[in-house]
XYZ file of C-alpha atoms in Angstrom:
469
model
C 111.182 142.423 130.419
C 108.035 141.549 131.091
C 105.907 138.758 128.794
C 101.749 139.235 129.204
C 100.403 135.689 127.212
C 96.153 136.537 126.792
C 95.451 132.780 126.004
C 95.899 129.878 128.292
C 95.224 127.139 125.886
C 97.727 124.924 123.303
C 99.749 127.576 121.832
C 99.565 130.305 124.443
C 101.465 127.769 127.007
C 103.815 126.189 123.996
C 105.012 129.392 123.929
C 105.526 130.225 127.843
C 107.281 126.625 127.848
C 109.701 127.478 124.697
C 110.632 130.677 126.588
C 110.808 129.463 129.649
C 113.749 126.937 128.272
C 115.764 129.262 127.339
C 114.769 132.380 130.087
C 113.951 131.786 133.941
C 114.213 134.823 135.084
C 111.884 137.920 132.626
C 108.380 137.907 133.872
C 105.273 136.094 132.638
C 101.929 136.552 133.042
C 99.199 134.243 131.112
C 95.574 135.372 131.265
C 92.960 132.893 130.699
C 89.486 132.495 130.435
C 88.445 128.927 131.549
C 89.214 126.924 134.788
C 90.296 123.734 133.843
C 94.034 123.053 133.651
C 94.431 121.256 130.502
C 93.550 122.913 127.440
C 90.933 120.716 125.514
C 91.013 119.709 122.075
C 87.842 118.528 119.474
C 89.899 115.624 118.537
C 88.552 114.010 121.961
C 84.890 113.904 120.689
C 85.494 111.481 117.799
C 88.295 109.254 119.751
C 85.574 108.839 122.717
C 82.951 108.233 120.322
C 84.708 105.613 118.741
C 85.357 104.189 122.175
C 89.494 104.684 122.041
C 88.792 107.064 125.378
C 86.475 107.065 128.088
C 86.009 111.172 127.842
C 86.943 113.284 125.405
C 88.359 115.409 128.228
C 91.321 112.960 128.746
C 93.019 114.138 125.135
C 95.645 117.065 125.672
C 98.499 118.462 124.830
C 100.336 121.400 126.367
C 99.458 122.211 129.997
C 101.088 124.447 132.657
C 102.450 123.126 135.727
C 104.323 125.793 137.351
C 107.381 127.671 135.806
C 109.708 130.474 137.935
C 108.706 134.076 137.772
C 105.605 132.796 136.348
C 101.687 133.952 136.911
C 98.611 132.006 135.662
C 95.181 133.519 136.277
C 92.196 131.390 135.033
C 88.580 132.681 134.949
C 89.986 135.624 133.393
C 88.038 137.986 130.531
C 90.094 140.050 128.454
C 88.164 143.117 127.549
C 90.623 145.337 125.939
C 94.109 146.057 124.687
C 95.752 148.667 124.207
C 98.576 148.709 121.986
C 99.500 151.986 122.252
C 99.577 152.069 125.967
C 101.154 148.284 125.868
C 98.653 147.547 128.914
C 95.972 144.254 128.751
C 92.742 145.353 130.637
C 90.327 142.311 132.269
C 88.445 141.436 135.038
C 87.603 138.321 136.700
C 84.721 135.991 136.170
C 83.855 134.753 139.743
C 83.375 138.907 141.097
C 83.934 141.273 138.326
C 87.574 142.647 140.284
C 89.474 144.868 137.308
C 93.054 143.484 136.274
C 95.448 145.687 134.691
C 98.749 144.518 132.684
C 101.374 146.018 131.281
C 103.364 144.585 128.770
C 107.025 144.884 127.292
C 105.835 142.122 124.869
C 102.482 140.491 124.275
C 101.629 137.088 122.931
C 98.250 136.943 121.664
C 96.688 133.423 121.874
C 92.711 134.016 121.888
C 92.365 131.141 119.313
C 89.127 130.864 117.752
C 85.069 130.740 118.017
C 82.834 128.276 116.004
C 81.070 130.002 112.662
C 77.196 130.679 113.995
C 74.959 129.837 110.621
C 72.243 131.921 110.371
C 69.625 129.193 110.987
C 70.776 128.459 114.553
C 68.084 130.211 116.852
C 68.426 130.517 121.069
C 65.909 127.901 121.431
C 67.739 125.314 119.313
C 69.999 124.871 122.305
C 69.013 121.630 123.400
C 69.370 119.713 119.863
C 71.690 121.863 118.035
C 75.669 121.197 119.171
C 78.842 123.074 117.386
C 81.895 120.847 117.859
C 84.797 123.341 119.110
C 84.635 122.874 122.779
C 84.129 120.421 125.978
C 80.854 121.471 126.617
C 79.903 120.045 123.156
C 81.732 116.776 123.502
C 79.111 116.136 126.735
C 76.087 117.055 124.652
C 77.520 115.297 121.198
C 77.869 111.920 123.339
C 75.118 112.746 125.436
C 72.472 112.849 122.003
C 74.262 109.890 120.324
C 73.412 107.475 123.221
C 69.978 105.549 122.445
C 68.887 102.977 119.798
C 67.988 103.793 115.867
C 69.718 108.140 116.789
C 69.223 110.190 113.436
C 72.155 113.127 113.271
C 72.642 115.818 110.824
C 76.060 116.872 110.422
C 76.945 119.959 109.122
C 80.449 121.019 107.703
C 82.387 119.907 104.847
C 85.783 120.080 106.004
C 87.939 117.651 108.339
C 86.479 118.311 112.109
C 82.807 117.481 110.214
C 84.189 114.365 108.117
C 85.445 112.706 111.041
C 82.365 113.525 113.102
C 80.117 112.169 110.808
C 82.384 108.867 110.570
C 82.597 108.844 114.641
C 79.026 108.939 114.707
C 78.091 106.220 112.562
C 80.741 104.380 113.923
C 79.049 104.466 116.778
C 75.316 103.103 115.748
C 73.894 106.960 114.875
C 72.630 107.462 111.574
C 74.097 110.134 109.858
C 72.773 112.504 106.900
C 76.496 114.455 106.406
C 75.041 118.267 104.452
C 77.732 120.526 102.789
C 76.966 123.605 100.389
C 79.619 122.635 98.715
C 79.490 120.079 95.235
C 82.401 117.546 96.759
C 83.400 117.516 100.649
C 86.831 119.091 101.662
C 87.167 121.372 98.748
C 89.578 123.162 100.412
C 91.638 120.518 101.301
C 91.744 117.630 98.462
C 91.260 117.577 94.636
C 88.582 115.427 93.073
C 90.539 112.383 93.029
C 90.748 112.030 96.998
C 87.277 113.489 96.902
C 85.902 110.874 95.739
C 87.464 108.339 97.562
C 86.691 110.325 100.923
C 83.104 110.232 99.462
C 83.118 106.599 98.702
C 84.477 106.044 102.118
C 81.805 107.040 103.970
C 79.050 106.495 101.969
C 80.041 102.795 101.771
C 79.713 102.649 105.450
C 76.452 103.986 105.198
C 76.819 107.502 105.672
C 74.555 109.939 103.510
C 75.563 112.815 101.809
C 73.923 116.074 100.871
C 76.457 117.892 98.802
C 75.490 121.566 97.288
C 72.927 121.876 99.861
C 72.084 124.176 102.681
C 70.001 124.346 105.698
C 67.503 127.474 105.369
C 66.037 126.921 108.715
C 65.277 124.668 111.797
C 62.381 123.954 113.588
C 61.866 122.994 116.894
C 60.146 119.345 117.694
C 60.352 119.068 121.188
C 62.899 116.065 121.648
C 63.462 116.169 117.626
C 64.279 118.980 114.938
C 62.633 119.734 111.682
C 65.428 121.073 109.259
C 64.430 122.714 106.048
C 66.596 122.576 103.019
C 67.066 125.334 100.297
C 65.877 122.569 97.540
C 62.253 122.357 99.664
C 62.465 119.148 101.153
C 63.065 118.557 105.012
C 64.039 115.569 107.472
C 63.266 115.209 111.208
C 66.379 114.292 113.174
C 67.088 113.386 116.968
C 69.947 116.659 116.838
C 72.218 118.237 114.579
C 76.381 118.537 114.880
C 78.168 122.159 112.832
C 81.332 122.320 112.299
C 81.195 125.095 109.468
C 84.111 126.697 110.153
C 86.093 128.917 113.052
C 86.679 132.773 113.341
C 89.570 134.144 114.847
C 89.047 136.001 118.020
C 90.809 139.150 117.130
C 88.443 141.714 117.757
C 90.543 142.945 120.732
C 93.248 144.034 118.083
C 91.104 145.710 115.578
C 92.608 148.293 113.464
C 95.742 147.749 115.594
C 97.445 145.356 113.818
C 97.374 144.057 110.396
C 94.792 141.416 109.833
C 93.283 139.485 106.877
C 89.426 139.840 105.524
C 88.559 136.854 107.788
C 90.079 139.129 111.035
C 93.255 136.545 111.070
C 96.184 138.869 112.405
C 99.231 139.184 109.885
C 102.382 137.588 111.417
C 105.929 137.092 109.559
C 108.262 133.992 110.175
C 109.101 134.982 114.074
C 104.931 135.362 114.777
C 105.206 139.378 115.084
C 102.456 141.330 113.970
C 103.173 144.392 112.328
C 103.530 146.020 115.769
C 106.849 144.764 117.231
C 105.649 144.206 120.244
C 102.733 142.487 119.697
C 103.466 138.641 118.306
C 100.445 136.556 117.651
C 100.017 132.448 117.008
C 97.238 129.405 116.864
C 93.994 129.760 115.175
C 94.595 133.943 115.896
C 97.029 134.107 113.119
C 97.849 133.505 109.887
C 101.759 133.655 108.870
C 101.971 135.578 105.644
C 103.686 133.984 102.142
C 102.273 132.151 99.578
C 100.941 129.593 101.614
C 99.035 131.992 103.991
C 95.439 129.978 104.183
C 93.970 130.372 106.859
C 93.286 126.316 108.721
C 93.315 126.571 111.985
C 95.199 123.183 112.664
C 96.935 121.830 116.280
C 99.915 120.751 115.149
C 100.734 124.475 113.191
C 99.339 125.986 116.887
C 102.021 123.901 118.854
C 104.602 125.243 116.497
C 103.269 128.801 116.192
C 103.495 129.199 119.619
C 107.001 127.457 120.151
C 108.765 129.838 117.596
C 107.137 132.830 119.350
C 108.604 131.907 122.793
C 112.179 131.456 121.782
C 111.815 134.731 119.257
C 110.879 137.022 122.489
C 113.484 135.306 124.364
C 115.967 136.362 121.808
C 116.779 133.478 119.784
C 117.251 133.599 115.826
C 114.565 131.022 115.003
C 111.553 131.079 112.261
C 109.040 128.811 111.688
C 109.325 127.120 107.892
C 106.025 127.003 105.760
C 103.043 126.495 107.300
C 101.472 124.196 104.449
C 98.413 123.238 106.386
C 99.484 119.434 106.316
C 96.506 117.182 107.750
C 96.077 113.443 108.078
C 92.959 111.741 109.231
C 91.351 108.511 109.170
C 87.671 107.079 108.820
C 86.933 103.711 108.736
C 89.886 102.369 108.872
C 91.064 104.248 105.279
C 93.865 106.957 106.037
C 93.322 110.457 104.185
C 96.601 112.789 104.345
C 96.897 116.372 102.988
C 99.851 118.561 102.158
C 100.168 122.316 100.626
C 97.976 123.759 97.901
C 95.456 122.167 95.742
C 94.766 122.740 91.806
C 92.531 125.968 92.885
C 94.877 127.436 95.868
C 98.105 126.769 93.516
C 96.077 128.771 90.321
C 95.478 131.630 92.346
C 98.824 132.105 94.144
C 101.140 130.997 91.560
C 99.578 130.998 88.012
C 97.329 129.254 85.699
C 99.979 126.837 85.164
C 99.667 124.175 87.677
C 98.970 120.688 86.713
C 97.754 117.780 89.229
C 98.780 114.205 88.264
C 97.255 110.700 90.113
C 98.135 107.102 90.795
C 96.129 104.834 92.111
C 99.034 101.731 93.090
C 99.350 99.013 95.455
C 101.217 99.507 99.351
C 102.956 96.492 99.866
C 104.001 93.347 98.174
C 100.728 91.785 97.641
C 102.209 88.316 97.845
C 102.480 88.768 101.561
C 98.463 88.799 101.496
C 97.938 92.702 102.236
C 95.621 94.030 99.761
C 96.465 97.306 100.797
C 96.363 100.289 98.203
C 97.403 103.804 97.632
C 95.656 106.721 95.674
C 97.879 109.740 95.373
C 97.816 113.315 93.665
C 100.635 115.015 92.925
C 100.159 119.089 91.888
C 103.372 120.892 90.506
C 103.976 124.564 88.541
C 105.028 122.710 84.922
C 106.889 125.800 83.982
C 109.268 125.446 86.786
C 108.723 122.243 88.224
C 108.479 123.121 91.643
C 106.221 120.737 93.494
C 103.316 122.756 95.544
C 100.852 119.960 96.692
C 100.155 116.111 97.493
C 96.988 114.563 98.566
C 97.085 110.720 99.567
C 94.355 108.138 100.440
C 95.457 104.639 101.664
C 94.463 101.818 103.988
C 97.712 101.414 105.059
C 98.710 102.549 108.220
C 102.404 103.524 106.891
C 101.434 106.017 104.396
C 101.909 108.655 107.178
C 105.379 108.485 106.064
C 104.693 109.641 102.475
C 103.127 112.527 103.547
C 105.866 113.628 105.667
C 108.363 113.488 102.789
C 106.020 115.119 99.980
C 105.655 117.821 103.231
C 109.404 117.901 103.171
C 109.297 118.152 99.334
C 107.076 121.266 99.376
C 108.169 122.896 101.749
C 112.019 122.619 100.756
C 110.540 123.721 96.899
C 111.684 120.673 95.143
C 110.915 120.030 91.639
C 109.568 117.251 90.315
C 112.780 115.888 89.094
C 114.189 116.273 92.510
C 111.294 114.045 93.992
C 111.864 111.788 91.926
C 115.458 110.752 93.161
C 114.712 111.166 96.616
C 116.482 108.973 98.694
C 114.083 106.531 100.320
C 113.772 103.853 102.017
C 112.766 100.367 101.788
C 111.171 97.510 103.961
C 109.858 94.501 102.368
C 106.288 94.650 105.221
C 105.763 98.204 104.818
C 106.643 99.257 101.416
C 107.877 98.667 97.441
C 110.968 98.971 96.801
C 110.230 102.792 94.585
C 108.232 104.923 97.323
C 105.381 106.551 95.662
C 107.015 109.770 96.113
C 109.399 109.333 94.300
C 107.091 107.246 91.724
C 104.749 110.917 91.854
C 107.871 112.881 91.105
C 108.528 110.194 88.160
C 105.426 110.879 86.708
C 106.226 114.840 86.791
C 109.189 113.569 84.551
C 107.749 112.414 82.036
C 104.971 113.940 81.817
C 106.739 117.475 81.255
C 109.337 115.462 78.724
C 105.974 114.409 76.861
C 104.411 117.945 76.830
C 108.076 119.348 75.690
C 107.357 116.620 72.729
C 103.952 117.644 71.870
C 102.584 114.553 73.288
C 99.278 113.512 75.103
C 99.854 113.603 78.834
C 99.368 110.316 81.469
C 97.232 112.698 84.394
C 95.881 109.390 86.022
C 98.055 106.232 86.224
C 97.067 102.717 87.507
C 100.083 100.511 88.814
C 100.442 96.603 89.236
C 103.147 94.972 91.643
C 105.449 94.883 88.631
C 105.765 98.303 88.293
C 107.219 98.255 91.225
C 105.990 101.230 93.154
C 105.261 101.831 96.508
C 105.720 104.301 99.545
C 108.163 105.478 101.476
């Protein structure tokens, strides 16, 4: 058998290392496009900004070092497949030379390209920076350096948010522009909104929200950039992150894909040719939790279960629920499964979201830490489908992890709330807040079952005794 990987980068080589654990001796062949050896990642650009690395080039993952029976060709441009034929057509960067592959099996790792808004022109190059890839890391760090910088960031999800943070971390002053009416609308309902909001706008960060850019003009060393309510700024250069694309056009109308061109995979990453399996920011695995968020961690894993499904074991990856954590001056924002909107429109109109807003630790040790938390859950059947959390404390990675577990397993709401979980004196309260969220589920479904009002948004004090796991 022979194993033809078109994509180099995280998930294209954690899926040549899975199958390489298990199978030595089948043939492997990766094509890819760049030259350097370790696969880069956008986290880099806010971690050097913020001065935890010296480049962003030093953060990694997956890289290849060698492996038996195995061929890696950088500089490499795919230019066609053909399914049919089961042969990969490219050539090479440095002279043009043809390559031909066949394939018994092809893993399609191509990732993804940065969404072009219409307002970016050719000679916007030199002030104008996407945040996907190392190239824009240099110029992102190369425009923030100098005194009194002016940045427009342009986004609204995750990559943006912490960009915008990173910068003003770093002395630039930021105007942050989304066409949306909250930031991360995909992501968090309005009760983490607003304390992402709060966040940054406390540290000085200003937002545009339900605005767009209509057009930029060049200022020599500056931009002019024109807003769709008719006002305009002048800034030293402008950061978008407004999204990614999957680069799938090579498979077009031969394979199942999505509107957005994500290919269709099931639980082993095939496509809906059996020979063709596809992971990372190319795919999207289909269920009820098939958004398409092109995330690291579900690329790592995409591309793990792919390499031990070609080399023949029985393994599937669980729900891919698109869990995210983050953090911006110092406050922690974490992310799991579907919000109000995503759970109405996959499941049914009845979804309801309940918050708490309750301390993290024993505040008699001195920590004034907190925790705001949003539970969302089907009330006909109980099943939990979403958490959002918002904390400065460190620890509340944990709770994510278990509501994670909680989703993904489909636990109700009465399950959660018996959870076993544990308990540390320094870290926690003695009832973790995920249980405390499936609690609230309790009663508030006993209460509707009564005909009484419902508690959506509780506030707890240290007597309550609540906390995280």
């Amino acid at each position: 058998m022979k194993i033809v990987v078109i994509g180099g980068a995280h998930a294209g080589l954690s899926a040549v290392n899975a199958f390489r654990q298990v199978n030595e001796t089948d043939e492997v062949v990766i094509l890819e496009k760049n030259l350097r050896e370790r696969p880069f990642i956008s986290a880099g650009i806010k971690l050097a900004l913020n001065g935890r690395v010296t480049s962003a080039e030093q953060v990694n993952f997956e890289h290849f070092e060698g492996q038996p029976n195995t061929t890696y060709r950088s500089g490499v441009l795919i230019e066609r497949v053909d399914a049919a034929a089961k042969k990969v057509y490219a050539r090479t960067i440095d002279n043009g030379s043809i390559i031909e592959e066949s394939y018994d099996k092809l893993i399609y790792a191509l990732g993804s390209s940065a969404r072009v808004p219409s307002f970016v022109g050719a000679d916007l190059d030199r002030v104008v920076v996407f945040v996907k890839d190392e190239q824009d890391a240099v110029d992102i760090n190369k425009f923030a350096k100098g005194f009194r910088k002016r940045a427009l960031v342009y986004g609204g999800g995750p990559v943006s948010t912490e960009l915008a943070a990173a910068l003003a971390h770093s002395g630039v002053h930021v105007t942050f522009v989304t066409r949306s009416k909250r930031l991360m609308t995909r992501y968090f309902d309005q009760a983490i909104q607003e304390d992402l909001e709060k966040t940054l706008t406390d540290n000085k960060v200003v937002l545009r929200k339900g605005q767009e850019v209509v057009s930029v003009d060049n200022q020599g060393k500056k931009i002019e950039v024109n807003f769709n309510n008719g006002t305009s700024e002048v800034f030293d250069f402008m950061a978008i992150a407004a999204g990614l694309q999957p680069n799938t056009m090579l498979l077009a109308g031969q394979v199942d894909m999505r509107e957005n061109g994500a290919i269709v995979v099931d639980d082993t990453m095939k496509s809906s040719n059996p020979d063709i399996y596809a992971i990372g920011d190319s795919a999207v695995v289909d269920g009820k939790f098939d958004q398409y968020f092109p995330l690291m961690s579900a690329a790592l894993k995409m591309g793990r279960v792919a390499g031990y499904a070609v080399a023949g074991l029985d393994v599937k990856i669980q729900p891919i629920l698109r869990t995210i954590g983050f953090s911006i001056f110092d406050r922690f924002f974490y992310k799991t499964g579907l919000t109000v909107e995503a759970a109405k429109e996959r499941i049914g109109d009845h979804i309801e979201r309940l918050d708490i807003h309750t301390p993290a630790t024993i505040h008699a040790l001195g920590e004034q830490t907190d925790i705001v938390a949003s539970l969302i859950y089907d009330y006909e059947s109980g099943i939990v489908y979403g958490a959002q959390i918002s904390t400065n404390a460190p620890a509340a990675a944990e709770v994510i992890t278990t509501l994670s577990h909680a989703v993904s397993s489909g636990l109700t709401v009465t399950e959660l709330a018996f959870l076993d979980t544990y308990f540390e004196s320094e870290i926690n309260l003695p009832y973790s807040v995920a249980n405390r969220l499936g609690e609230m589920g309790v009663i508030a479904e006993a209460k509707r079952a009564a005909g009484k009002a419902i508690d959506r948004d509780t506030v707890d004090g240290d007597d309550n005794l609540n906390g995280f796991q």
